[in-house]
Short mmCIF file of C-alpha atoms and ligand atoms in Angstrom, two decimals:
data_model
loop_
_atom_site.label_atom_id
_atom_site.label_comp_id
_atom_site.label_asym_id
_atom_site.label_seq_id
_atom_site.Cartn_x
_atom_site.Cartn_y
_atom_site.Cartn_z
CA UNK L 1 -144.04 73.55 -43.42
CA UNK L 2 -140.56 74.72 -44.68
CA UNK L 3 -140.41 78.80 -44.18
CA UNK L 4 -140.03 81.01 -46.64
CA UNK L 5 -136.43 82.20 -47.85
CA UNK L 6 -135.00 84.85 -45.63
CA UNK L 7 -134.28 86.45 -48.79
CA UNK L 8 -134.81 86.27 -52.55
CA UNK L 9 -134.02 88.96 -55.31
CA UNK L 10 -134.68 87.65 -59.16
CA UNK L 11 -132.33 90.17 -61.63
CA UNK L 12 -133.29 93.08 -59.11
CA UNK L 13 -131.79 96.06 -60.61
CA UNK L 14 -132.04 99.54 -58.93
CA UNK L 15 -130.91 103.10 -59.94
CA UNK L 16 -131.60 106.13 -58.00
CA UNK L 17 -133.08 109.38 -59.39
CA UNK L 18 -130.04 111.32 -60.81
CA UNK L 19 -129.53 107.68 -62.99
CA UNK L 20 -127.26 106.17 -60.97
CA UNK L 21 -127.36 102.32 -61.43
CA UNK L 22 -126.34 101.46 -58.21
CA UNK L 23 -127.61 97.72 -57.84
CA UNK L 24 -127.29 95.42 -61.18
CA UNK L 25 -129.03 91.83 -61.90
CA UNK L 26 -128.79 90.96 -58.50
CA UNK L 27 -130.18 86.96 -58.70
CA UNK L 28 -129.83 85.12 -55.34
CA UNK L 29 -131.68 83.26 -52.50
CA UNK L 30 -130.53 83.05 -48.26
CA UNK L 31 -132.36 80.63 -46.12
CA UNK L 32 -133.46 80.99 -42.99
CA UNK L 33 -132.19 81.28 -39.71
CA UNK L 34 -129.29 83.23 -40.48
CA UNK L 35 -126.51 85.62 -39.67
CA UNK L 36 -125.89 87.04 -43.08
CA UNK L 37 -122.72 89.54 -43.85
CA UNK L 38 -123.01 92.47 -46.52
CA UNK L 39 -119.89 93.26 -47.25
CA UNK L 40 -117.72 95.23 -50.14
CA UNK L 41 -116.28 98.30 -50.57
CA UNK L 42 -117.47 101.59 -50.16
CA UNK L 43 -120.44 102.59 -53.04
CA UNK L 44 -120.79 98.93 -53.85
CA UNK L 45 -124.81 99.06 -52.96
CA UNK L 46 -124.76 97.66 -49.60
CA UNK L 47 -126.70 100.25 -48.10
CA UNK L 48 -129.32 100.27 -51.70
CA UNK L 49 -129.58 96.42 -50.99
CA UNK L 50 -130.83 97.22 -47.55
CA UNK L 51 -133.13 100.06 -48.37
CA UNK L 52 -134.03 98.09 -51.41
CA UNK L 53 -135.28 95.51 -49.14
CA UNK L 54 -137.12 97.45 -46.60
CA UNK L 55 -139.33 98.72 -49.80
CA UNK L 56 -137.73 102.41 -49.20
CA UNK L 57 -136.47 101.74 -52.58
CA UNK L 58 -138.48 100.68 -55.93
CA UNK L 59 -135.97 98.08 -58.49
CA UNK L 60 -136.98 99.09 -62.00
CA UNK L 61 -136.52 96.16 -62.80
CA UNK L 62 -136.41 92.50 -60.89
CA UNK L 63 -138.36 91.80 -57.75
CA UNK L 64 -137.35 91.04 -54.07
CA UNK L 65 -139.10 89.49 -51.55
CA UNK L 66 -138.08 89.29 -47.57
CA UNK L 67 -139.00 86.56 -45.37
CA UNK L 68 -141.73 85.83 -48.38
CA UNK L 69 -143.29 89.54 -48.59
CA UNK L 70 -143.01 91.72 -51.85
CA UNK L 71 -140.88 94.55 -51.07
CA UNK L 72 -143.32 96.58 -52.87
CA UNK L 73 -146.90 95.09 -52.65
CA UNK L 74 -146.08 94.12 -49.09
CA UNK L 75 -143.79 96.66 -47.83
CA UNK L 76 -145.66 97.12 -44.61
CA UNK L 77 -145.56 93.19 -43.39
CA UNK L 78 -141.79 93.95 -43.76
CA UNK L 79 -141.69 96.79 -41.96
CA UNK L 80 -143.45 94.93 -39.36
CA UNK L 81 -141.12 92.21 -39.35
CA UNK L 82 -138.01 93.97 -39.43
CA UNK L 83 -135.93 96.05 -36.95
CA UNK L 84 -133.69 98.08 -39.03
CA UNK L 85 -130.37 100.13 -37.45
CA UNK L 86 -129.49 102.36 -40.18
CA UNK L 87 -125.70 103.47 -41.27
CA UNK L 88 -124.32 106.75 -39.10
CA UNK L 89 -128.10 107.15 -37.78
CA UNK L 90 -130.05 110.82 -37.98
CA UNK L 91 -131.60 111.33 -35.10
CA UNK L 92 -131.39 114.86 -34.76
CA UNK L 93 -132.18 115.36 -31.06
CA UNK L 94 -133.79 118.86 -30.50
CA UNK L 95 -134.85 117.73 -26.77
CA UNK L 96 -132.34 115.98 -24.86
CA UNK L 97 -133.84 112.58 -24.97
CA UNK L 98 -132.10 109.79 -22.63
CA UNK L 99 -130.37 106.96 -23.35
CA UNK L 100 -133.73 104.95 -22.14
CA UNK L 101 -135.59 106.66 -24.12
CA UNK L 102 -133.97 106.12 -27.33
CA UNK L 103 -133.71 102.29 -26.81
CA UNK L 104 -137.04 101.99 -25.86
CA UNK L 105 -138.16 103.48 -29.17
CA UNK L 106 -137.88 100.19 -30.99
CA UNK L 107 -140.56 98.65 -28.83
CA UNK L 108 -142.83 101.82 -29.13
CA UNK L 109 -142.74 102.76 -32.56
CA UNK L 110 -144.46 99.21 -33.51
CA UNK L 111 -147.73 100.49 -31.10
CA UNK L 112 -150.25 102.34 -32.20
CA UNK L 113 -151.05 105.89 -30.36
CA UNK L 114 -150.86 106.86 -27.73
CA UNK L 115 -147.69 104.40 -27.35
CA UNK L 116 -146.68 104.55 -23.59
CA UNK L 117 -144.85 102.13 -22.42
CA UNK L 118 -145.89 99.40 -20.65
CA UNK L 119 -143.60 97.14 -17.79
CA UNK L 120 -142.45 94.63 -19.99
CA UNK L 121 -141.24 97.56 -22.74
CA UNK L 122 -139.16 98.85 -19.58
CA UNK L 123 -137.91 95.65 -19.11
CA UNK L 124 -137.15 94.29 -22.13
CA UNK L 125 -135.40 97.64 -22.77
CA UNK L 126 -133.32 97.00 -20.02
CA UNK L 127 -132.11 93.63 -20.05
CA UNK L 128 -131.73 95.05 -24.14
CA UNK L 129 -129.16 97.58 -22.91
CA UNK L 130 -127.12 95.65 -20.18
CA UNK L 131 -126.54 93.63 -23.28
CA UNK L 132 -124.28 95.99 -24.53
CA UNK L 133 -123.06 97.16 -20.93
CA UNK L 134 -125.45 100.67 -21.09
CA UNK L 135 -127.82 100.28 -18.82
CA UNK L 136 -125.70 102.15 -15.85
CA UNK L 137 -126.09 105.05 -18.69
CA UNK L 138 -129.25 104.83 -19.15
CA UNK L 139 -130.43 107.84 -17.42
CA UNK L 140 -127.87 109.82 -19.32
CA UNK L 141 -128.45 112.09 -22.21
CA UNK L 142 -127.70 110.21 -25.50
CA UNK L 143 -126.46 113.03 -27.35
CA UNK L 144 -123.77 113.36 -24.80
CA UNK L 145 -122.48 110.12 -25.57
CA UNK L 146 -119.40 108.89 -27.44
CA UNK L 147 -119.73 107.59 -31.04
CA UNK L 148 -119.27 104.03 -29.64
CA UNK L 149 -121.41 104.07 -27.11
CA UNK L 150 -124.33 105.96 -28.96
CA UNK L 151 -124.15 102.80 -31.50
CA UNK L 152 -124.43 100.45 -28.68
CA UNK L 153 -127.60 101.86 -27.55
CA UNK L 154 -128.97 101.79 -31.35
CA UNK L 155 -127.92 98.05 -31.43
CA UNK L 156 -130.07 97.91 -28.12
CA UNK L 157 -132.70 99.48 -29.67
CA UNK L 158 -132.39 97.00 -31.92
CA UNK L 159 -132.17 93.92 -29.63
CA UNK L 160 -135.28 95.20 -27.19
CA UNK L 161 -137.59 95.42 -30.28
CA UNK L 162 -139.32 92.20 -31.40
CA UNK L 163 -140.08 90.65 -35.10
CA UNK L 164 -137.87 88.00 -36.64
CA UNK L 165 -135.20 90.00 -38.19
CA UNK L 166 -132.18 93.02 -37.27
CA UNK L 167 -130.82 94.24 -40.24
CA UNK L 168 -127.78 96.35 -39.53
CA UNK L 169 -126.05 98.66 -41.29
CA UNK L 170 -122.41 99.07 -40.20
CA UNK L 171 -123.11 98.91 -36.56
CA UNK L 172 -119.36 98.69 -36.23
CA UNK L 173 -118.04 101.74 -37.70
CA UNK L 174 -116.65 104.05 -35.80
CA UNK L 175 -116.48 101.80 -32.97
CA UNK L 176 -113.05 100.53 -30.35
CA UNK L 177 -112.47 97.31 -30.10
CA UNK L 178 -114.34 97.30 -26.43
CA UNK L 179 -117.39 98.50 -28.45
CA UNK L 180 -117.28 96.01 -31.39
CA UNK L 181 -116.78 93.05 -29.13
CA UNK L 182 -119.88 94.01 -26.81
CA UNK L 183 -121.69 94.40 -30.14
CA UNK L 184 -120.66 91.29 -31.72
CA UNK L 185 -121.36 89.61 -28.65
CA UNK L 186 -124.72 90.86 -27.67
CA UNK L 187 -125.43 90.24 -31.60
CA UNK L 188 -124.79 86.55 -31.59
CA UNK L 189 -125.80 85.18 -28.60
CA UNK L 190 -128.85 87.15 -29.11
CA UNK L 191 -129.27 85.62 -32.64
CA UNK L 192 -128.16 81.77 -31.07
CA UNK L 193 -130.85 82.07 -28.15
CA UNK L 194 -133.57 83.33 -30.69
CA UNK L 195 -132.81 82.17 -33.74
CA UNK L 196 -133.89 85.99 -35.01
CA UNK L 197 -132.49 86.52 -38.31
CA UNK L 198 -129.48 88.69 -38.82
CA UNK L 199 -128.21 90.85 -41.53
CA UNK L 200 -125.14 92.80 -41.14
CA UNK L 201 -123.37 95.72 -43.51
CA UNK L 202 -119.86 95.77 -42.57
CA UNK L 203 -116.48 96.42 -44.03
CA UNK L 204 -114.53 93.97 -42.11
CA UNK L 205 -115.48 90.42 -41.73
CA UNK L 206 -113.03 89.19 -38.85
CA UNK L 207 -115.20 90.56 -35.95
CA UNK L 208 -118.21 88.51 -36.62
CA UNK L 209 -116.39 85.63 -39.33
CA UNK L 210 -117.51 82.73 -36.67
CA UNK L 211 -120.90 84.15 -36.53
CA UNK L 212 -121.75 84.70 -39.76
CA UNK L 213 -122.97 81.95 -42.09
CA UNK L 214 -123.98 83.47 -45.40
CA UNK L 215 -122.34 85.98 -46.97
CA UNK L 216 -122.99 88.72 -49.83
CA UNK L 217 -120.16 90.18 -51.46
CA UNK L 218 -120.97 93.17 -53.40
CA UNK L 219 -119.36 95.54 -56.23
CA UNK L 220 -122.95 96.76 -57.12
CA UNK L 221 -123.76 93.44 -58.88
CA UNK L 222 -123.43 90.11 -56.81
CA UNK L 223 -119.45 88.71 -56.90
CA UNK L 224 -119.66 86.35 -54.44
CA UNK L 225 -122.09 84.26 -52.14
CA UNK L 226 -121.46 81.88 -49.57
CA UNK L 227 -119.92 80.32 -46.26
CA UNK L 228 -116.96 83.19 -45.10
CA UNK L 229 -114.58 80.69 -46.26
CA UNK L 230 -116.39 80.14 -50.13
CA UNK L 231 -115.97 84.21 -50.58
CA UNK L 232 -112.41 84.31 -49.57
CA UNK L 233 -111.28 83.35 -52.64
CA UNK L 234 -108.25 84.64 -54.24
CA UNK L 235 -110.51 85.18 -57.84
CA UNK L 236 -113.60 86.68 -56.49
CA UNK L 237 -111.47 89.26 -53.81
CA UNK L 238 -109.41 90.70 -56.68
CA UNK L 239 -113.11 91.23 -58.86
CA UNK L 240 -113.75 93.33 -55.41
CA UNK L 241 -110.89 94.85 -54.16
CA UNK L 242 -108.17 94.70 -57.37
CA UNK L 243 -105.49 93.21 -57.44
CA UNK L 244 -103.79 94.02 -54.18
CA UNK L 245 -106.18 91.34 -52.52
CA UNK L 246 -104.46 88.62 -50.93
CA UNK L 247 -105.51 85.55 -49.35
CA UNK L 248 -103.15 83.51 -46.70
CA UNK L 249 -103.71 80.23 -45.50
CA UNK L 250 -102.21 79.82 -41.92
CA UNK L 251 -103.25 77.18 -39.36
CA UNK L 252 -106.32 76.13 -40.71
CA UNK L 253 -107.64 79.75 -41.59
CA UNK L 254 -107.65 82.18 -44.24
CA UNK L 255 -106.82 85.37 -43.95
CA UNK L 256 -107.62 87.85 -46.57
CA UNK L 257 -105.59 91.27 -47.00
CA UNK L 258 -107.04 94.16 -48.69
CA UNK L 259 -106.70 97.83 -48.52
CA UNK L 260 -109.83 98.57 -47.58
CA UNK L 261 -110.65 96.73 -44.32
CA UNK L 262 -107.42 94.80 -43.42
CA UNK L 263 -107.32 91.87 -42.07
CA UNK L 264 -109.97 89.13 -42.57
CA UNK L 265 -109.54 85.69 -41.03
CA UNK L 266 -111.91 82.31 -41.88
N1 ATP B 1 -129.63 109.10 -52.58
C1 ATP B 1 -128.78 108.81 -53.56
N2 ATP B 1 -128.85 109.44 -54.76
C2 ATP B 1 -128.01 109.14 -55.76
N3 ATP B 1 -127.06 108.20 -55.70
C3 ATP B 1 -126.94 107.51 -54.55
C4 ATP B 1 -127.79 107.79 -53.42
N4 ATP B 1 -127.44 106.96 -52.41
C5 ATP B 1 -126.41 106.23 -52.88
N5 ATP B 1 -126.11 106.56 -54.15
C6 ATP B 1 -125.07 105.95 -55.00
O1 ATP B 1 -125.33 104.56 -55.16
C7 ATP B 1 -124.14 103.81 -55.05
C8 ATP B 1 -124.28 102.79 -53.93
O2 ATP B 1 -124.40 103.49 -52.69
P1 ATP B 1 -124.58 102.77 -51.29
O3 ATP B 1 -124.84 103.83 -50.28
O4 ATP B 1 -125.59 101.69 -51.43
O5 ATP B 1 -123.13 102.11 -51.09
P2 ATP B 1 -122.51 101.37 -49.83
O6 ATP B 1 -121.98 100.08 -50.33
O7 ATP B 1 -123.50 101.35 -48.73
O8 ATP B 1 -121.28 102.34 -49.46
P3 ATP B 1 -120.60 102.71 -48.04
O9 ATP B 1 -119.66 101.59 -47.72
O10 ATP B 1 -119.86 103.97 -48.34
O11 ATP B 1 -121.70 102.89 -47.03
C9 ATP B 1 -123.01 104.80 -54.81
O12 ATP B 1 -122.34 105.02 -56.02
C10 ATP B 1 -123.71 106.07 -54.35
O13 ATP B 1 -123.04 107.21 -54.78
MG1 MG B 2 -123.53 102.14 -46.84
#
């Protein structure tokens, strides 16, 4: 039996309570397995499209559904389904929790009380944060971390959790270029040995552009869909970005310039 679509939204529009239309007529299907990109610039409703399909947010009009579930009527087989790292995350620490403990979080939130964790949660947790080169941290408080390396333990968080989709929201930001690369890396040989679904928010497609196979380009309606090298298209960049968008063609790649994130290569 063919699955379901990965995702589906049918003229989902979404405005939040002060009125604010901040996703329009959004029509659009993504198979599954897939590394999906989210990108666009900055209020273009990447982070609404995310929350929108998690069923944190209700479109007024239009209807999503994620790997076949309502985001609405079925919000919890979602929730179930999906491990979710959310953009600049608020955990507000008031005990000084490790780094073990956060990552292992993922695993134990899914449990019902009195959620202790079991061998294989330690494990898995583990293995989760060597991923990302953290596990010699791992007895270390996370709220004396570094920006980069507190986002690599959320990605592991992430990664020791289970259910067929990570949806990520800017996992990069903020990060060095040691960071980003053991995040990218974990990310996609994690997604090429599981075939777990990925969906990614970020502003800059060149770290992940050989990873990534669909991708949504946003300006709070839908500009662009497709492979990394349909979207870099000299008409649908300048919709996005204005007309300072450029596209290059060098070697068998294109590279697109824009003010907002750079460099892009496909
Ligand atoms: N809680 C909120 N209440 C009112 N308006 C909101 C709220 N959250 C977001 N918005 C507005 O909705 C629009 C889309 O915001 P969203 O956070 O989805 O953008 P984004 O693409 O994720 O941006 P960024 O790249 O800055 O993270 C923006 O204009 C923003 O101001
Ligand atoms: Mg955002």
């Amino acid at each position: 039996m063919k699955s379901a679509p990965l995702l589906e939204a049918n003229n989902v529009s979404v405005r939040y309570a002060n009125g604010e239309v901040a996703l329009r007529n959004l029509t659009f299907q993504v198979d599954q397995p897939s590394f999906v990109a989210i990108v666009g610039p900055n209020g273009s409703g990447k982070s609404t499209l995310l929350k929108t399909a998690l069923g944190l947010l209700e479109p007024y009009q239009g209807d999503m559904r994620v790997l076949g579930f309502d985001t609405i009527s079925q919000s919890a087989s979602i929730r179930k389904r999906v491990r979710y790292v959310p953009q600049r995350d608020r955990i507000q620490l008031t005990v000084p929790l490790k780094v073990k403990d956060i990552a292992v979080m993922g695993r134990l939130l899914k449990k019902s009380p009195p959620r202790s964790a079991s061998d294989e949660d330690i494990n898995r947790t583990h293995e989760a944060l060597e991923m990302v080169n953290m596990d010699e941290l791992s007895d270390r408080p996370f709220n004396e971390l570094s920006g980069g390396q507190r986002q690599r333990v959320l990605v592991a968080r992430a990664l020791a959790g289970e259910g067929p989709l990570m949806m990520l929201d800017e996992p990069l930001a903020g990060t060095d270029a040691e960071s980003q690369n053991l995040i990218v890396d974990a990310l996609g040989e994690y997604h090429k040995d599981t075939g777990v679904n990925v969906i990614m928010v970020t502003h800059d497609l060149n770290p992940i552009h050989t990873l990534v196979k669909d991708v949504l380009m946003m300006k709070n309606s839908l500009v662009g869909i497709g492979t990394p090298c349909d979207v870099m298209d000299p008409k649908v960049l300048e919709k996005v970005y204005g007309p300072g968008a450029r596209v290059l063609e060098y070697a068998g790649h294109r590279y697109c310039v824009t003010r907002d994130s750079g460099v892009d290569r496909h």
